[in-house]
Coordinates of C-alpha atoms and ligand atoms in Angstrom, one line a residue:
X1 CA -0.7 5.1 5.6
X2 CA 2.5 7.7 4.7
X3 CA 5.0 7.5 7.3
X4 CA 7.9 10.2 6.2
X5 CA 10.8 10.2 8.8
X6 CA 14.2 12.6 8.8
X7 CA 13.7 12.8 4.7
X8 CA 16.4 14.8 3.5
X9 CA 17.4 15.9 0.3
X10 CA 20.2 18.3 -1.7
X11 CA 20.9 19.5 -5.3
X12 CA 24.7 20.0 -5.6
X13 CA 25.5 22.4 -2.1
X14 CA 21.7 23.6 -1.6
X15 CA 20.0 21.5 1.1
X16 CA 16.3 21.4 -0.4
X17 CA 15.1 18.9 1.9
X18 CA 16.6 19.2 5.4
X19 CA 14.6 17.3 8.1
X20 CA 10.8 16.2 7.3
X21 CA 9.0 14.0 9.1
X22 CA 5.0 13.8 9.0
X23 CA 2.3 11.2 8.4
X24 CA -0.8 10.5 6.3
X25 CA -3.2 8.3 7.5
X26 CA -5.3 6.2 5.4
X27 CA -7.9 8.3 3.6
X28 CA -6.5 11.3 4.8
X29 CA -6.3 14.1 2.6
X30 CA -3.2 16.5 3.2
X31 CA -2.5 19.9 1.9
X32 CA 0.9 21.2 1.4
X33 CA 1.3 24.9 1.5
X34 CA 4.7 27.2 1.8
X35 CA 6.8 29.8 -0.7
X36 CA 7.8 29.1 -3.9
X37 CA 11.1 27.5 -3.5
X38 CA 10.7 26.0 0.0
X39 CA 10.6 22.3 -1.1
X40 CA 7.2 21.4 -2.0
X41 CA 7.6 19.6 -4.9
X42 CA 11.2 17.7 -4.6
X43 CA 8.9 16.3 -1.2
X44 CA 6.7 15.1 -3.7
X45 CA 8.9 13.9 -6.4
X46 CA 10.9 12.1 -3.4
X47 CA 8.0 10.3 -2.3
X48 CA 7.7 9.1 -5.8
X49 CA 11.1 8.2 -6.1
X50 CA 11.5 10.6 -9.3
X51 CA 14.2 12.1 -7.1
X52 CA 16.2 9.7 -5.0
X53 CA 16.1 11.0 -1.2
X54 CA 19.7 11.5 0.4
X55 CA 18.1 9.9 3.6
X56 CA 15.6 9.3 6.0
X57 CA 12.9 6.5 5.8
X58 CA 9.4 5.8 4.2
X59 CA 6.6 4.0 4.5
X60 CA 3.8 3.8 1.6
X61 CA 0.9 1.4 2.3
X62 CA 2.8 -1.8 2.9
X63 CA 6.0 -0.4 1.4
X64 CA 8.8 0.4 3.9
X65 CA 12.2 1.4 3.0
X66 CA 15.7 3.2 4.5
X67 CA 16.4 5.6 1.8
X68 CA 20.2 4.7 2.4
X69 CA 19.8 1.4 1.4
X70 CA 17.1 0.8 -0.9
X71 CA 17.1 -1.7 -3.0
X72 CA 16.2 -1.4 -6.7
X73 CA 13.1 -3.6 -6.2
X74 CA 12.0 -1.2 -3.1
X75 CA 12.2 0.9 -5.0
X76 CA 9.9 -0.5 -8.0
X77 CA 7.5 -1.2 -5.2
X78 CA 7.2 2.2 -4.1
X79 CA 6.7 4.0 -7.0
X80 CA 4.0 1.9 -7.6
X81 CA 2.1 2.8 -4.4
X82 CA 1.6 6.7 -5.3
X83 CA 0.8 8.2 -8.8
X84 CA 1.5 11.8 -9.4
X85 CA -0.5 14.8 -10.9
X86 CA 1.5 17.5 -12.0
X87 CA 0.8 20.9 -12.9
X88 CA 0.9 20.1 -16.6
X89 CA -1.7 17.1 -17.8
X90 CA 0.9 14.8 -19.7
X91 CA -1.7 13.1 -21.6
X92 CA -0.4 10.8 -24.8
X93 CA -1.4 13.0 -27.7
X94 CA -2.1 10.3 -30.1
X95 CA -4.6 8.2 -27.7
X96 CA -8.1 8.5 -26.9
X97 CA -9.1 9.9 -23.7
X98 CA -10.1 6.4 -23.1
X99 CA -6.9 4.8 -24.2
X100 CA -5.0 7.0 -21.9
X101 CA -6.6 6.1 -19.0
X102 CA -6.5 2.3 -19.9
X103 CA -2.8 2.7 -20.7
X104 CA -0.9 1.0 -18.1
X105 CA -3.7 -0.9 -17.0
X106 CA -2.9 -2.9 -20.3
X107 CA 0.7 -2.3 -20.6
X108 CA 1.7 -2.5 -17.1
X109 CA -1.0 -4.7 -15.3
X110 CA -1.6 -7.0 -18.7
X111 CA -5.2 -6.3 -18.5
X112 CA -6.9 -7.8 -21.5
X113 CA -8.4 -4.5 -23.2
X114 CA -12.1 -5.1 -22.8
X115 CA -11.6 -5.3 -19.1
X116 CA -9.4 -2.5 -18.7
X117 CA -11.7 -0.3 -21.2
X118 CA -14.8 -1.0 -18.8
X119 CA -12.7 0.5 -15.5
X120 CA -11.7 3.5 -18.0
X121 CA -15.0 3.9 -19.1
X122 CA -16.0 4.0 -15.1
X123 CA -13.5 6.3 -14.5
X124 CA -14.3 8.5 -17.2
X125 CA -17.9 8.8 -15.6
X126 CA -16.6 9.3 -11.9
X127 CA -14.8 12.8 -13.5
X128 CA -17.5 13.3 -16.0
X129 CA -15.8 12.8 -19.0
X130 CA -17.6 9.5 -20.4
X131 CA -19.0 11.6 -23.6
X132 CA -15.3 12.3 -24.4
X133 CA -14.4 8.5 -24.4
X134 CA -13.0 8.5 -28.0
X135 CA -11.7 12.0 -28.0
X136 CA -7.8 12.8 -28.5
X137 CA -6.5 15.4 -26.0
X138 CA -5.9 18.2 -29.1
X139 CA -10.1 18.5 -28.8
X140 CA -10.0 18.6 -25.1
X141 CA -9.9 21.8 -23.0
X142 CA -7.4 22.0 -20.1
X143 CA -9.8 21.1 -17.2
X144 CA -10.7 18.3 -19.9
X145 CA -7.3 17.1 -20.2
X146 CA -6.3 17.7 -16.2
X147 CA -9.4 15.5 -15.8
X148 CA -8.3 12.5 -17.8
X149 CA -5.2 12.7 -16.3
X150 CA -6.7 12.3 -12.8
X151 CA -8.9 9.6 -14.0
X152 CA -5.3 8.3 -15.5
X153 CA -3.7 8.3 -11.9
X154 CA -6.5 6.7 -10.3
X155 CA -6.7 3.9 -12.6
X156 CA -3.3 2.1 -11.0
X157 CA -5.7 2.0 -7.9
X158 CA -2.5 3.9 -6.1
X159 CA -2.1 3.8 -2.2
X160 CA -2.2 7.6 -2.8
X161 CA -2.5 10.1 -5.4
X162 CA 0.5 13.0 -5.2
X163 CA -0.9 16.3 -6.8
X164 CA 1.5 18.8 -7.5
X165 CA -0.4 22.2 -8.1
X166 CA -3.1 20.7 -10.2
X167 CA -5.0 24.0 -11.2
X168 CA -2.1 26.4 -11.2
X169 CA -1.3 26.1 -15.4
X170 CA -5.3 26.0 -15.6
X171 CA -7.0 28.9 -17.2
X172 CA -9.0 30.5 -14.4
X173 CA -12.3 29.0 -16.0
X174 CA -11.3 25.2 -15.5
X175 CA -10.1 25.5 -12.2
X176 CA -13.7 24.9 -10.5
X177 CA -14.3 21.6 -12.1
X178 CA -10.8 19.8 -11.4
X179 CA -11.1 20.9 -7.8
X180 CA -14.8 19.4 -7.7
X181 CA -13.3 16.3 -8.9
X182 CA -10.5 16.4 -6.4
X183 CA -13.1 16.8 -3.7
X184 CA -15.3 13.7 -5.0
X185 CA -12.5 11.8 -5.1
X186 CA -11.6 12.8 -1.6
X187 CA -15.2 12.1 -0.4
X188 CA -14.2 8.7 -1.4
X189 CA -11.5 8.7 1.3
X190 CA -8.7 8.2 -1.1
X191 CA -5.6 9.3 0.9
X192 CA -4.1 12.1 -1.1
X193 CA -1.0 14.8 -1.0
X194 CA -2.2 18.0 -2.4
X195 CA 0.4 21.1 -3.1
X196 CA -1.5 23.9 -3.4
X197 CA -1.6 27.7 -4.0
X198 CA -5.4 28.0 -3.4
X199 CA -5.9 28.1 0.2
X200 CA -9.5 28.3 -0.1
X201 CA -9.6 24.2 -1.6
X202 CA -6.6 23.5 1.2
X203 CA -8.9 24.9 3.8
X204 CA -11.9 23.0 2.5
X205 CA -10.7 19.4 1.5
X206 CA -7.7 18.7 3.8
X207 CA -8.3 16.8 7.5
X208 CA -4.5 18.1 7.7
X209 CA -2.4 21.2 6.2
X210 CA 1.5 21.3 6.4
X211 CA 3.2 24.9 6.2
X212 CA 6.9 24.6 4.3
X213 CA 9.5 27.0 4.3
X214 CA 13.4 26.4 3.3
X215 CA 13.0 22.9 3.1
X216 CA 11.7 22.4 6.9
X217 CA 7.8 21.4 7.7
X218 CA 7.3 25.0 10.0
X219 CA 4.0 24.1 11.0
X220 CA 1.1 22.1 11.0
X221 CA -2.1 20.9 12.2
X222 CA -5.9 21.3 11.0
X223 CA -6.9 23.5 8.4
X224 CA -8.5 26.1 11.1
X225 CA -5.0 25.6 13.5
X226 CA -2.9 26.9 10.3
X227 CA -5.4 29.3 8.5
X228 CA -7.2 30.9 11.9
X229 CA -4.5 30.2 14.3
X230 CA -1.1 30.1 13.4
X231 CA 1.6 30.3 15.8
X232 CA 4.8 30.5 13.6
X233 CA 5.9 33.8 12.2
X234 CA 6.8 32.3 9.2
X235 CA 3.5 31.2 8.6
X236 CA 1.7 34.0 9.6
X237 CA 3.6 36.6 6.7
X238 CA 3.3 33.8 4.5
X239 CA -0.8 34.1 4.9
X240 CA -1.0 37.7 5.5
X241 CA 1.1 38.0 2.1
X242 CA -0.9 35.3 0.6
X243 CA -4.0 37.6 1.5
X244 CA -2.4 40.8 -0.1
X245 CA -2.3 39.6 -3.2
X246 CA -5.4 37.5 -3.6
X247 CA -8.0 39.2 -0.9
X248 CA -9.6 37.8 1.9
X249 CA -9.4 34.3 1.6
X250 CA -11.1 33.7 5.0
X251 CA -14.1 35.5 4.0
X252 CA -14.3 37.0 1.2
X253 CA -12.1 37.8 -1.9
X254 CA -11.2 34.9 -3.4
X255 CA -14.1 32.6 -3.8
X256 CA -15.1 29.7 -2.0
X257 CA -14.4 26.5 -3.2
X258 CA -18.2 25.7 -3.1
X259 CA -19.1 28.9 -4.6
X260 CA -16.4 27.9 -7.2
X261 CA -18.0 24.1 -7.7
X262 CA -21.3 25.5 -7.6
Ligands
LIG1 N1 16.5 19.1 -10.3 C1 17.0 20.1 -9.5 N2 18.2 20.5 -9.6 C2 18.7 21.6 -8.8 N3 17.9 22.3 -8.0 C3 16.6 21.9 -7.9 C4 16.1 20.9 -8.7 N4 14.8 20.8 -8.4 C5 14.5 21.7 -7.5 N5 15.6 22.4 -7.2 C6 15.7 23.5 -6.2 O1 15.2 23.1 -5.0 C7 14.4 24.2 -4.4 C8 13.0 23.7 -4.1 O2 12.3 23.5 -5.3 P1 10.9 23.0 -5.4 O3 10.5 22.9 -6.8 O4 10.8 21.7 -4.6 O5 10.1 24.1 -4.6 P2 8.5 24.4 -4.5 O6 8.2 24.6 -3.1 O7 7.8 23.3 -5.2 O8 8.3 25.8 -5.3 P3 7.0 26.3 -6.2 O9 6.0 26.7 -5.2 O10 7.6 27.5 -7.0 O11 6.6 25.2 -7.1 C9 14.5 25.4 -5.3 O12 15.6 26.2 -4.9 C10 14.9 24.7 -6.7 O13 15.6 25.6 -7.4
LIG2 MG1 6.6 23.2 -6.9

């Protein structure tokens, strides 16, 4: 599980991070919703450790640490336990779709190459990529490329997988398929952190969504609690804007994630 207590955080004099506590269970899937600027992805990026927290403590699958006094070798040990999608699929241009999945299983874990190209290979097939095996990224579309990259994270075998906006640089035509994926792979009770603008996918895949604002969890509870319920001010303008600009997401509008992965 993700046990996050008292995390705190600051850039310089701004406070990004002030007081967050929550948990993940295993195979839990958790969505992350709030205004641009309220923390989202420095939470993220400290669970990662690609930003050192100023304080508080975590626990990641058997990993426990007190930010304050983390050792070096926690530290190793908890980056290992989470891999991170980010908005923008970082594939290595020059290798294969294959050979970027297989990467660090071969690198990192010393995996003789056969072996580590027949969990790529799998991996390809689990988010439907196995006919682009040999293709570089250049002849890949985005959802292609966001793809591989997910088959990338998963490949570690992470505790969790961290996504930070995965559809958000996607042109509105690959969206539908990363999201399926996202879903299959949290039909297969990986536990997962998804930030997300599309409240439609938080609503359907999360057991749990968390409302941010200013760097304080504001609210949050099951997806119908947050999206039909709210009880926080600050959430409820932050959905009733949310539904200005994009339509009905309750009903109509926007579509439905299933309509979407259709
Ligand atoms: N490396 C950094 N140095 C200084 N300030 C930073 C840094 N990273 C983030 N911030 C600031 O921290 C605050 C929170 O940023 P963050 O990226 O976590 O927000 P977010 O909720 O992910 O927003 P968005 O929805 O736009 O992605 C912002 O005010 C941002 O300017
Ligand atoms: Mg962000």
């Amino acid at each position: 599980m993700i046990k996050v207590s008292h995390l705190k955080k600051s850039f310089q004099q701004t406070e990004v991070l002030k007081d967050i506590s929550f948990n993940v269970e295993n195979g839990e899937v958790v969505a992350i919703i709030g205004p641009s600027g309220s923390g989202k992805s420095t939470l993220l990026r400290c669970l990662n450790y690609l930003e050192n927290p100023d304080g508080g403590q975590l626990e990641i699958g058997e990993v426990v640490l007190d930010t304050k006094k983390a050792t070096r070798s926690q530290i190793n040990n908890i980056r290992k336990q989470t891999s991170m999608i980010f908005q923008h699929y970082n594939l290595f241009k020059n290798k294969t779709a294959l050979e970027n999945v297989t990467h660090s299983l071969v690198v990192t874990k010393k995996m003789k190459k056969e072996v580590a190209a027949e969990i790529g290979r799998d991996l390809l097939k689990k988010v439907g990529l196995l006919d682009k095996a040999d293709s570089y990224p250049v002849k890949l579309s985005g959802g292609q490329q966001q793809r591989v990259g997910i088959a990338r994270a998963l490949a570690v075998d992470p505790h969790a997988i961290l996504f930070d906006e995965p559809t958000s640089s996607l042109d509105p035509e690959w969206v539908g398929e990363v999201l399926r994926v996202i879903s299959g792979i949290a039909e297969g009770r990986k536990t997962m952190i998804i930030v997300t603008h599309e409240m439609n996918f938080a609503r359907e895949i999360a057991d749990k969504v968390i409302f941010m604002a200013d760097g304080y969890i504001v609210e949050q509870g099951k997806p119908e609690e947050i999206f039909d319920y709210p009880t926080n001010e600050r959430t409820k303008k932050f959905l009733q804007d949310y539904q200005k600009q994009v339509g009905d997401f309750q009903t109509n509008g926007s579509p439905s994630v299933r309509e979407v992965m259709k």
